[in-house]
Amino acid sequence: MKKFTVVASMAIVAAGFVASCGNSSPKASLKSDVDSMSYAIGMAQTQGLKEYLSERVGVDTAYMGEFIKGLNEGVNAGENKKKAAYYAGIQIGQQISTQMIKGINHEVFGNDSTQSISMKNFMAGFISGTTGKNGAMTVSQANEVAQEKMRQIKARSMEKIYGANKKKGEAFLAENAKKDGVKTLPGGVQYKVIKEGSGVIPADTSMVKVHYEGRTLEGKVFDSSYTRKNPVSFRANQVIKGWTEALVHMPAGSVWEVYIPQELAYGEREQGADIKPFSVLIFKIELISVDDK
């Protein structure tokens, strides 16, 4: 017989039931093979249920009587579409409260437990999107607004912590721009020619083959194809913006030292252990070849 698992089937629905039916358990009467099979399947379904309810759904197992009430009402409701819709609403509402909001808060505010998104406005948007009525924007627009606002809020939060890092980078670039041989591209990337190439200059869609070494302002090398003894190939527009701007001005055969402002690198994001938010990055870039095919 195929093994059934509660996590994969019934518990996902049953965990959302809340009702007023009794919490009593039916008495087993195992008079036939079907009776015994039914009882055994029912009990088999509960393997791992308490752990699932506690760890995945957030149910306090001290209140299993309340869970049984909901379970009984859900089972006895049969195909009542009105009740099914109500139970689905409860289930999703609980998931929003216990999982979704916590996840969003962590994504936006990190470990700052003093901050939270607005539940009132979240639900206003959620209900408008679900019903298709009274929306302040379309769902497509909402996705764009959400991403941009999350980025802005996270940037402000990171700036409180790493503001000094941002100022340090700005001061470095201001002084670096005055040095002999350092030039500034229209987008703000600075560079110094180590070796002048004479080959083709790539478009942003060109495939390029490069050797490179990246380091922080403090001189920490965080990545190097030279160390791996293996150049890399990619499209010029498939990297951080500062790299793209440098590459589309760089003849093949060139070796440049490139100074990338934080907003053209990783901005407010932390990248690995060595690249902190708002970090100016310095790269040695050797453009080996360009393929426009």
JSON list of N, CA and C in Angstrom, two decimals, residues 203-253:
[
{"chain": "A", "resi": 203, "resn": "ALA", "atom": "N", "xyz": [30.68, 46.06, -27.05]},
{"chain": "A", "resi": 203, "resn": "ALA", "atom": "CA", "xyz": [29.36, 46.62, -26.73]},
{"chain": "A", "resi": 203, "resn": "ALA", "atom": "C", "xyz": [28.91, 45.97, -25.42]},
{"chain": "A", "resi": 204, "resn": "ASP", "atom": "N", "xyz": [27.84, 46.48, -24.85]},
{"chain": "A", "resi": 204, "resn": "ASP", "atom": "CA", "xyz": [27.42, 45.90, -23.58]},
{"chain": "A", "resi": 204, "resn": "ASP", "atom": "C", "xyz": [26.88, 44.47, -23.74]},
{"chain": "A", "resi": 205, "resn": "THR", "atom": "N", "xyz": [26.54, 44.09, -24.98]},
{"chain": "A", "resi": 205, "resn": "THR", "atom": "CA", "xyz": [26.05, 42.73, -25.23]},
{"chain": "A", "resi": 205, "resn": "THR", "atom": "C", "xyz": [27.15, 41.78, -25.71]},
{"chain": "A", "resi": 206, "resn": "SER", "atom": "N", "xyz": [28.36, 42.28, -25.85]},
{"chain": "A", "resi": 206, "resn": "SER", "atom": "CA", "xyz": [29.47, 41.46, -26.33]},
{"chain": "A", "resi": 206, "resn": "SER", "atom": "C", "xyz": [29.91, 40.45, -25.29]},
{"chain": "A", "resi": 207, "resn": "MET", "atom": "N", "xyz": [30.37, 39.30, -25.76]},
{"chain": "A", "resi": 207, "resn": "MET", "atom": "CA", "xyz": [31.03, 38.34, -24.88]},
{"chain": "A", "resi": 207, "resn": "MET", "atom": "C", "xyz": [32.48, 38.78, -24.72]},
{"chain": "A", "resi": 208, "resn": "VAL", "atom": "N", "xyz": [32.94, 38.83, -23.49]},
{"chain": "A", "resi": 208, "resn": "VAL", "atom": "CA", "xyz": [34.31, 39.25, -23.23]},
{"chain": "A", "resi": 208, "resn": "VAL", "atom": "C", "xyz": [35.04, 38.17, -22.44]},
{"chain": "A", "resi": 209, "resn": "LYS", "atom": "N", "xyz": [36.35, 38.12, -22.62]},
{"chain": "A", "resi": 209, "resn": "LYS", "atom": "CA", "xyz": [37.18, 37.21, -21.85]},
{"chain": "A", "resi": 209, "resn": "LYS", "atom": "C", "xyz": [38.18, 38.06, -21.07]},
{"chain": "A", "resi": 210, "resn": "VAL", "atom": "N", "xyz": [38.20, 37.89, -19.75]},
{"chain": "A", "resi": 210, "resn": "VAL", "atom": "CA", "xyz": [39.02, 38.78, -18.92]},
{"chain": "A", "resi": 210, "resn": "VAL", "atom": "C", "xyz": [39.76, 38.01, -17.83]},
{"chain": "A", "resi": 211, "resn": "HIS", "atom": "N", "xyz": [40.87, 38.61, -17.42]},
{"chain": "A", "resi": 211, "resn": "HIS", "atom": "CA", "xyz": [41.51, 38.29, -16.16]},
{"chain": "A", "resi": 211, "resn": "HIS", "atom": "C", "xyz": [41.25, 39.47, -15.24]},
{"chain": "A", "resi": 212, "resn": "TYR", "atom": "N", "xyz": [41.15, 39.22, -13.94]},
{"chain": "A", "resi": 212, "resn": "TYR", "atom": "CA", "xyz": [40.87, 40.34, -13.04]},
{"chain": "A", "resi": 212, "resn": "TYR", "atom": "C", "xyz": [41.32, 40.02, -11.63]},
{"chain": "A", "resi": 213, "resn": "GLU", "atom": "N", "xyz": [41.47, 41.09, -10.86]},
{"chain": "A", "resi": 213, "resn": "GLU", "atom": "CA", "xyz": [41.68, 40.97, -9.42]},
{"chain": "A", "resi": 213, "resn": "GLU", "atom": "C", "xyz": [40.91, 42.09, -8.75]},
{"chain": "A", "resi": 214, "resn": "GLY", "atom": "N", "xyz": [40.12, 41.77, -7.73]},
{"chain": "A", "resi": 214, "resn": "GLY", "atom": "CA", "xyz": [39.33, 42.76, -7.02]},
{"chain": "A", "resi": 214, "resn": "GLY", "atom": "C", "xyz": [39.81, 42.92, -5.60]},
{"chain": "A", "resi": 215, "resn": "ARG", "atom": "N", "xyz": [39.87, 44.17, -5.13]},
{"chain": "A", "resi": 215, "resn": "ARG", "atom": "CA", "xyz": [40.27, 44.42, -3.75]},
{"chain": "A", "resi": 215, "resn": "ARG", "atom": "C", "xyz": [39.49, 45.58, -3.15]},
{"chain": "A", "resi": 216, "resn": "THR", "atom": "N", "xyz": [39.47, 45.64, -1.85]},
{"chain": "A", "resi": 216, "resn": "THR", "atom": "CA", "xyz": [38.80, 46.72, -1.13]},
{"chain": "A", "resi": 216, "resn": "THR", "atom": "C", "xyz": [39.74, 47.91, -1.00]},
{"chain": "A", "resi": 217, "resn": "LEU", "atom": "N", "xyz": [39.22, 49.03, -0.46]},
{"chain": "A", "resi": 217, "resn": "LEU", "atom": "CA", "xyz": [40.06, 50.20, -0.23]},
{"chain": "A", "resi": 217, "resn": "LEU", "atom": "C", "xyz": [41.20, 49.89, 0.74]},
{"chain": "A", "resi": 218, "resn": "GLU", "atom": "N", "xyz": [40.95, 48.93, 1.62]},
{"chain": "A", "resi": 218, "resn": "GLU", "atom": "CA", "xyz": [41.97, 48.56, 2.59]},
{"chain": "A", "resi": 218, "resn": "GLU", "atom": "C", "xyz": [43.04, 47.64, 1.99]},
{"chain": "A", "resi": 219, "resn": "GLY", "atom": "N", "xyz": [42.86, 47.25, 0.72]},
{"chain": "A", "resi": 219, "resn": "GLY", "atom": "CA", "xyz": [43.84, 46.41, 0.05]},
{"chain": "A", "resi": 219, "resn": "GLY", "atom": "C", "xyz": [43.56, 44.92, 0.14]},
{"chain": "A", "resi": 220, "resn": "LYS", "atom": "N", "xyz": [42.42, 44.54, 0.72]},
{"chain": "A", "resi": 220, "resn": "LYS", "atom": "CA", "xyz": [42.07, 43.13, 0.84]},
{"chain": "A", "resi": 220, "resn": "LYS", "atom": "C", "xyz": [41.62, 42.58, -0.50]},
{"chain": "A", "resi": 221, "resn": "VAL", "atom": "N", "xyz": [42.33, 41.57, -1.02]},
{"chain": "A", "resi": 221, "resn": "VAL", "atom": "CA", "xyz": [41.93, 40.91, -2.27]},
{"chain": "A", "resi": 221, "resn": "VAL", "atom": "C", "xyz": [40.78, 39.96, -1.96]},
{"chain": "A", "resi": 222, "resn": "PHE", "atom": "N", "xyz": [39.61, 40.19, -2.60]},
{"chain": "A", "resi": 222, "resn": "PHE", "atom": "CA", "xyz": [38.44, 39.34, -2.33]},
{"chain": "A", "resi": 222, "resn": "PHE", "atom": "C", "xyz": [38.14, 38.38, -3.47]},
{"chain": "A", "resi": 223, "resn": "ASP", "atom": "N", "xyz": [38.77, 38.59, -4.63]},
{"chain": "A", "resi": 223, "resn": "ASP", "atom": "CA", "xyz": [38.54, 37.67, -5.75]},
{"chain": "A", "resi": 223, "resn": "ASP", "atom": "C", "xyz": [39.63, 37.89, -6.79]},
{"chain": "A", "resi": 224, "resn": "SER", "atom": "N", "xyz": [40.08, 36.80, -7.41]},
{"chain": "A", "resi": 224, "resn": "SER", "atom": "CA", "xyz": [41.14, 36.92, -8.41]},
{"chain": "A", "resi": 224, "resn": "SER", "atom": "C", "xyz": [41.13, 35.73, -9.36]},
{"chain": "A", "resi": 225, "resn": "SER", "atom": "N", "xyz": [40.98, 36.03, -10.65]},
{"chain": "A", "resi": 225, "resn": "SER", "atom": "CA", "xyz": [41.10, 34.97, -11.65]},
{"chain": "A", "resi": 225, "resn": "SER", "atom": "C", "xyz": [42.57, 34.62, -11.88]},
{"chain": "A", "resi": 226, "resn": "TYR", "atom": "N", "xyz": [43.48, 35.55, -11.54]},
{"chain": "A", "resi": 226, "resn": "TYR", "atom": "CA", "xyz": [44.91, 35.27, -11.67]},
{"chain": "A", "resi": 226, "resn": "TYR", "atom": "C", "xyz": [45.31, 34.16, -10.70]},
{"chain": "A", "resi": 227, "resn": "THR", "atom": "N", "xyz": [44.76, 34.23, -9.48]},
{"chain": "A", "resi": 227, "resn": "THR", "atom": "CA", "xyz": [45.06, 33.19, -8.50]},
{"chain": "A", "resi": 227, "resn": "THR", "atom": "C", "xyz": [44.58, 31.83, -8.98]},
{"chain": "A", "resi": 228, "resn": "ARG", "atom": "N", "xyz": [43.40, 31.82, -9.61]},
{"chain": "A", "resi": 228, "resn": "ARG", "atom": "CA", "xyz": [42.86, 30.55, -10.13]},
{"chain": "A", "resi": 228, "resn": "ARG", "atom": "C", "xyz": [43.51, 30.14, -11.44]},
{"chain": "A", "resi": 229, "resn": "LYS", "atom": "N", "xyz": [44.29, 31.07, -12.02]},
{"chain": "A", "resi": 229, "resn": "LYS", "atom": "CA", "xyz": [44.97, 30.82, -13.31]},
{"chain": "A", "resi": 229, "resn": "LYS", "atom": "C", "xyz": [43.99, 30.44, -14.40]},
{"chain": "A", "resi": 230, "resn": "ASN", "atom": "N", "xyz": [42.84, 31.12, -14.36]},
{"chain": "A", "resi": 230, "resn": "ASN", "atom": "CA", "xyz": [41.79, 30.79, -15.31]},
{"chain": "A", "resi": 230, "resn": "ASN", "atom": "C", "xyz": [40.97, 32.04, -15.62]},
{"chain": "A", "resi": 231, "resn": "PRO", "atom": "N", "xyz": [41.14, 32.65, -16.82]},
{"chain": "A", "resi": 231, "resn": "PRO", "atom": "CA", "xyz": [40.31, 33.81, -17.16]},
{"chain": "A", "resi": 231, "resn": "PRO", "atom": "C", "xyz": [38.85, 33.41, -17.28]},
{"chain": "A", "resi": 232, "resn": "VAL", "atom": "N", "xyz": [37.96, 34.39, -17.19]},
{"chain": "A", "resi": 232, "resn": "VAL", "atom": "CA", "xyz": [36.52, 34.13, -17.23]},
{"chain": "A", "resi": 232, "resn": "VAL", "atom": "C", "xyz": [35.89, 34.82, -18.43]},
{"chain": "A", "resi": 233, "resn": "SER", "atom": "N", "xyz": [34.77, 34.27, -18.90]},
{"chain": "A", "resi": 233, "resn": "SER", "atom": "CA", "xyz": [34.04, 34.83, -20.03]},
{"chain": "A", "resi": 233, "resn": "SER", "atom": "C", "xyz": [32.59, 35.09, -19.63]},
{"chain": "A", "resi": 234, "resn": "PHE", "atom": "N", "xyz": [32.04, 36.21, -20.10]},
{"chain": "A", "resi": 234, "resn": "PHE", "atom": "CA", "xyz": [30.65, 36.58, -19.80]},
{"chain": "A", "resi": 234, "resn": "PHE", "atom": "C", "xyz": [30.27, 37.73, -20.72]},
{"chain": "A", "resi": 235, "resn": "ARG", "atom": "N", "xyz": [28.99, 38.06, -20.75]},
{"chain": "A", "resi": 235, "resn": "ARG", "atom": "CA", "xyz": [28.55, 39.24, -21.49]},
{"chain": "A", "resi": 235, "resn": "ARG", "atom": "C", "xyz": [28.85, 40.48, -20.66]},
{"chain": "A", "resi": 236, "resn": "ALA", "atom": "N", "xyz": [29.19, 41.54, -21.33]},
{"chain": "A", "resi": 236, "resn": "ALA", "atom": "CA", "xyz": [29.62, 42.75, -20.64]},
{"chain": "A", "resi": 236, "resn": "ALA", "atom": "C", "xyz": [28.52, 43.36, -19.76]},
{"chain": "A", "resi": 237, "resn": "ASN", "atom": "N", "xyz": [27.25, 43.02, -20.05]},
{"chain": "A", "resi": 237, "resn": "ASN", "atom": "CA", "xyz": [26.15, 43.58, -19.25]},
{"chain": "A", "resi": 237, "resn": "ASN", "atom": "C", "xyz": [25.66, 42.62, -18.18]},
{"chain": "A", "resi": 238, "resn": "GLN", "atom": "N", "xyz": [26.40, 41.55, -17.93]},
{"chain": "A", "resi": 238, "resn": "GLN", "atom": "CA", "xyz": [25.98, 40.56, -16.93]},
{"chain": "A", "resi": 238, "resn": "GLN", "atom": "C", "xyz": [26.76, 40.67, -15.63]},
{"chain": "A", "resi": 239, "resn": "VAL", "atom": "N", "xyz": [27.36, 41.82, -15.40]},
{"chain": "A", "resi": 239, "resn": "VAL", "atom": "CA", "xyz": [28.14, 42.06, -14.20]},
{"chain": "A", "resi": 239, "resn": "VAL", "atom": "C", "xyz": [27.66, 43.35, -13.54]},
{"chain": "A", "resi": 240, "resn": "ILE", "atom": "N", "xyz": [28.30, 43.77, -12.46]},
{"chain": "A", "resi": 240, "resn": "ILE", "atom": "CA", "xyz": [27.90, 45.02, -11.81]},
{"chain": "A", "resi": 240, "resn": "ILE", "atom": "C", "xyz": [28.06, 46.18, -12.78]},
{"chain": "A", "resi": 241, "resn": "LYS", "atom": "N", "xyz": [27.28, 47.23, -12.57]},
{"chain": "A", "resi": 241, "resn": "LYS", "atom": "CA", "xyz": [27.22, 48.35, -13.51]},
{"chain": "A", "resi": 241, "resn": "LYS", "atom": "C", "xyz": [28.58, 48.99, -13.74]},
{"chain": "A", "resi": 242, "resn": "GLY", "atom": "N", "xyz": [29.39, 49.08, -12.69]},
{"chain": "A", "resi": 242, "resn": "GLY", "atom": "CA", "xyz": [30.70, 49.70, -12.83]},
{"chain": "A", "resi": 242, "resn": "GLY", "atom": "C", "xyz": [31.61, 48.93, -13.78]},
{"chain": "A", "resi": 243, "resn": "TRP", "atom": "N", "xyz": [31.52, 47.60, -13.74]},
{"chain": "A", "resi": 243, "resn": "TRP", "atom": "CA", "xyz": [32.28, 46.79, -14.69]},
{"chain": "A", "resi": 243, "resn": "TRP", "atom": "C", "xyz": [31.81, 47.05, -16.11]},
{"chain": "A", "resi": 244, "resn": "THR", "atom": "N", "xyz": [30.52, 47.06, -16.31]},
{"chain": "A", "resi": 244, "resn": "THR", "atom": "CA", "xyz": [29.98, 47.27, -17.65]},
{"chain": "A", "resi": 244, "resn": "THR", "atom": "C", "xyz": [30.45, 48.60, -18.22]},
{"chain": "A", "resi": 245, "resn": "GLU", "atom": "N", "xyz": [30.38, 49.66, -17.40]},
{"chain": "A", "resi": 245, "resn": "GLU", "atom": "CA", "xyz": [30.80, 50.96, -17.90]},
{"chain": "A", "resi": 245, "resn": "GLU", "atom": "C", "xyz": [32.28, 50.96, -18.29]},
{"chain": "A", "resi": 246, "resn": "ALA", "atom": "N", "xyz": [33.11, 50.30, -17.51]},
{"chain": "A", "resi": 246, "resn": "ALA", "atom": "CA", "xyz": [34.53, 50.24, -17.85]},
{"chain": "A", "resi": 246, "resn": "ALA", "atom": "C", "xyz": [34.75, 49.45, -19.14]},
{"chain": "A", "resi": 247, "resn": "LEU", "atom": "N", "xyz": [34.12, 48.28, -19.24]},
{"chain": "A", "resi": 247, "resn": "LEU", "atom": "CA", "xyz": [34.36, 47.41, -20.38]},
{"chain": "A", "resi": 247, "resn": "LEU", "atom": "C", "xyz": [33.97, 48.04, -21.71]},
{"chain": "A", "resi": 248, "resn": "VAL", "atom": "N", "xyz": [32.85, 48.80, -21.74]},
{"chain": "A", "resi": 248, "resn": "VAL", "atom": "CA", "xyz": [32.40, 49.36, -23.02]},
{"chain": "A", "resi": 248, "resn": "VAL", "atom": "C", "xyz": [33.22, 50.58, -23.45]},
{"chain": "A", "resi": 249, "resn": "HIS", "atom": "N", "xyz": [34.25, 50.93, -22.68]},
{"chain": "A", "resi": 249, "resn": "HIS", "atom": "CA", "xyz": [35.18, 51.99, -23.07]},
{"chain": "A", "resi": 249, "resn": "HIS", "atom": "C", "xyz": [36.61, 51.45, -23.24]},
{"chain": "A", "resi": 250, "resn": "MET", "atom": "N", "xyz": [36.78, 50.16, -23.15]},
{"chain": "A", "resi": 250, "resn": "MET", "atom": "CA", "xyz": [38.10, 49.55, -22.99]},
{"chain": "A", "resi": 250, "resn": "MET", "atom": "C", "xyz": [38.49, 48.72, -24.21]},
{"chain": "A", "resi": 251, "resn": "PRO", "atom": "N", "xyz": [39.51, 49.11, -24.96]},
{"chain": "A", "resi": 251, "resn": "PRO", "atom": "CA", "xyz": [39.93, 48.31, -26.12]},
{"chain": "A", "resi": 251, "resn": "PRO", "atom": "C", "xyz": [40.50, 46.96, -25.67]},
{"chain": "A", "resi": 252, "resn": "ALA", "atom": "N", "xyz": [40.24, 45.93, -26.45]},
{"chain": "A", "resi": 252, "resn": "ALA", "atom": "CA", "xyz": [40.80, 44.62, -26.16]},
{"chain": "A", "resi": 252, "resn": "ALA", "atom": "C", "xyz": [42.33, 44.71, -26.12]},
{"chain": "A", "resi": 253, "resn": "GLY", "atom": "N", "xyz": [42.92, 44.00, -25.21]},
{"chain": "A", "resi": 253, "resn": "GLY", "atom": "CA", "xyz": [44.37, 44.05, -25.02]},
{"chain": "A", "resi": 253, "resn": "GLY", "atom": "C", "xyz": [44.77, 45.01, -23.92]}
]
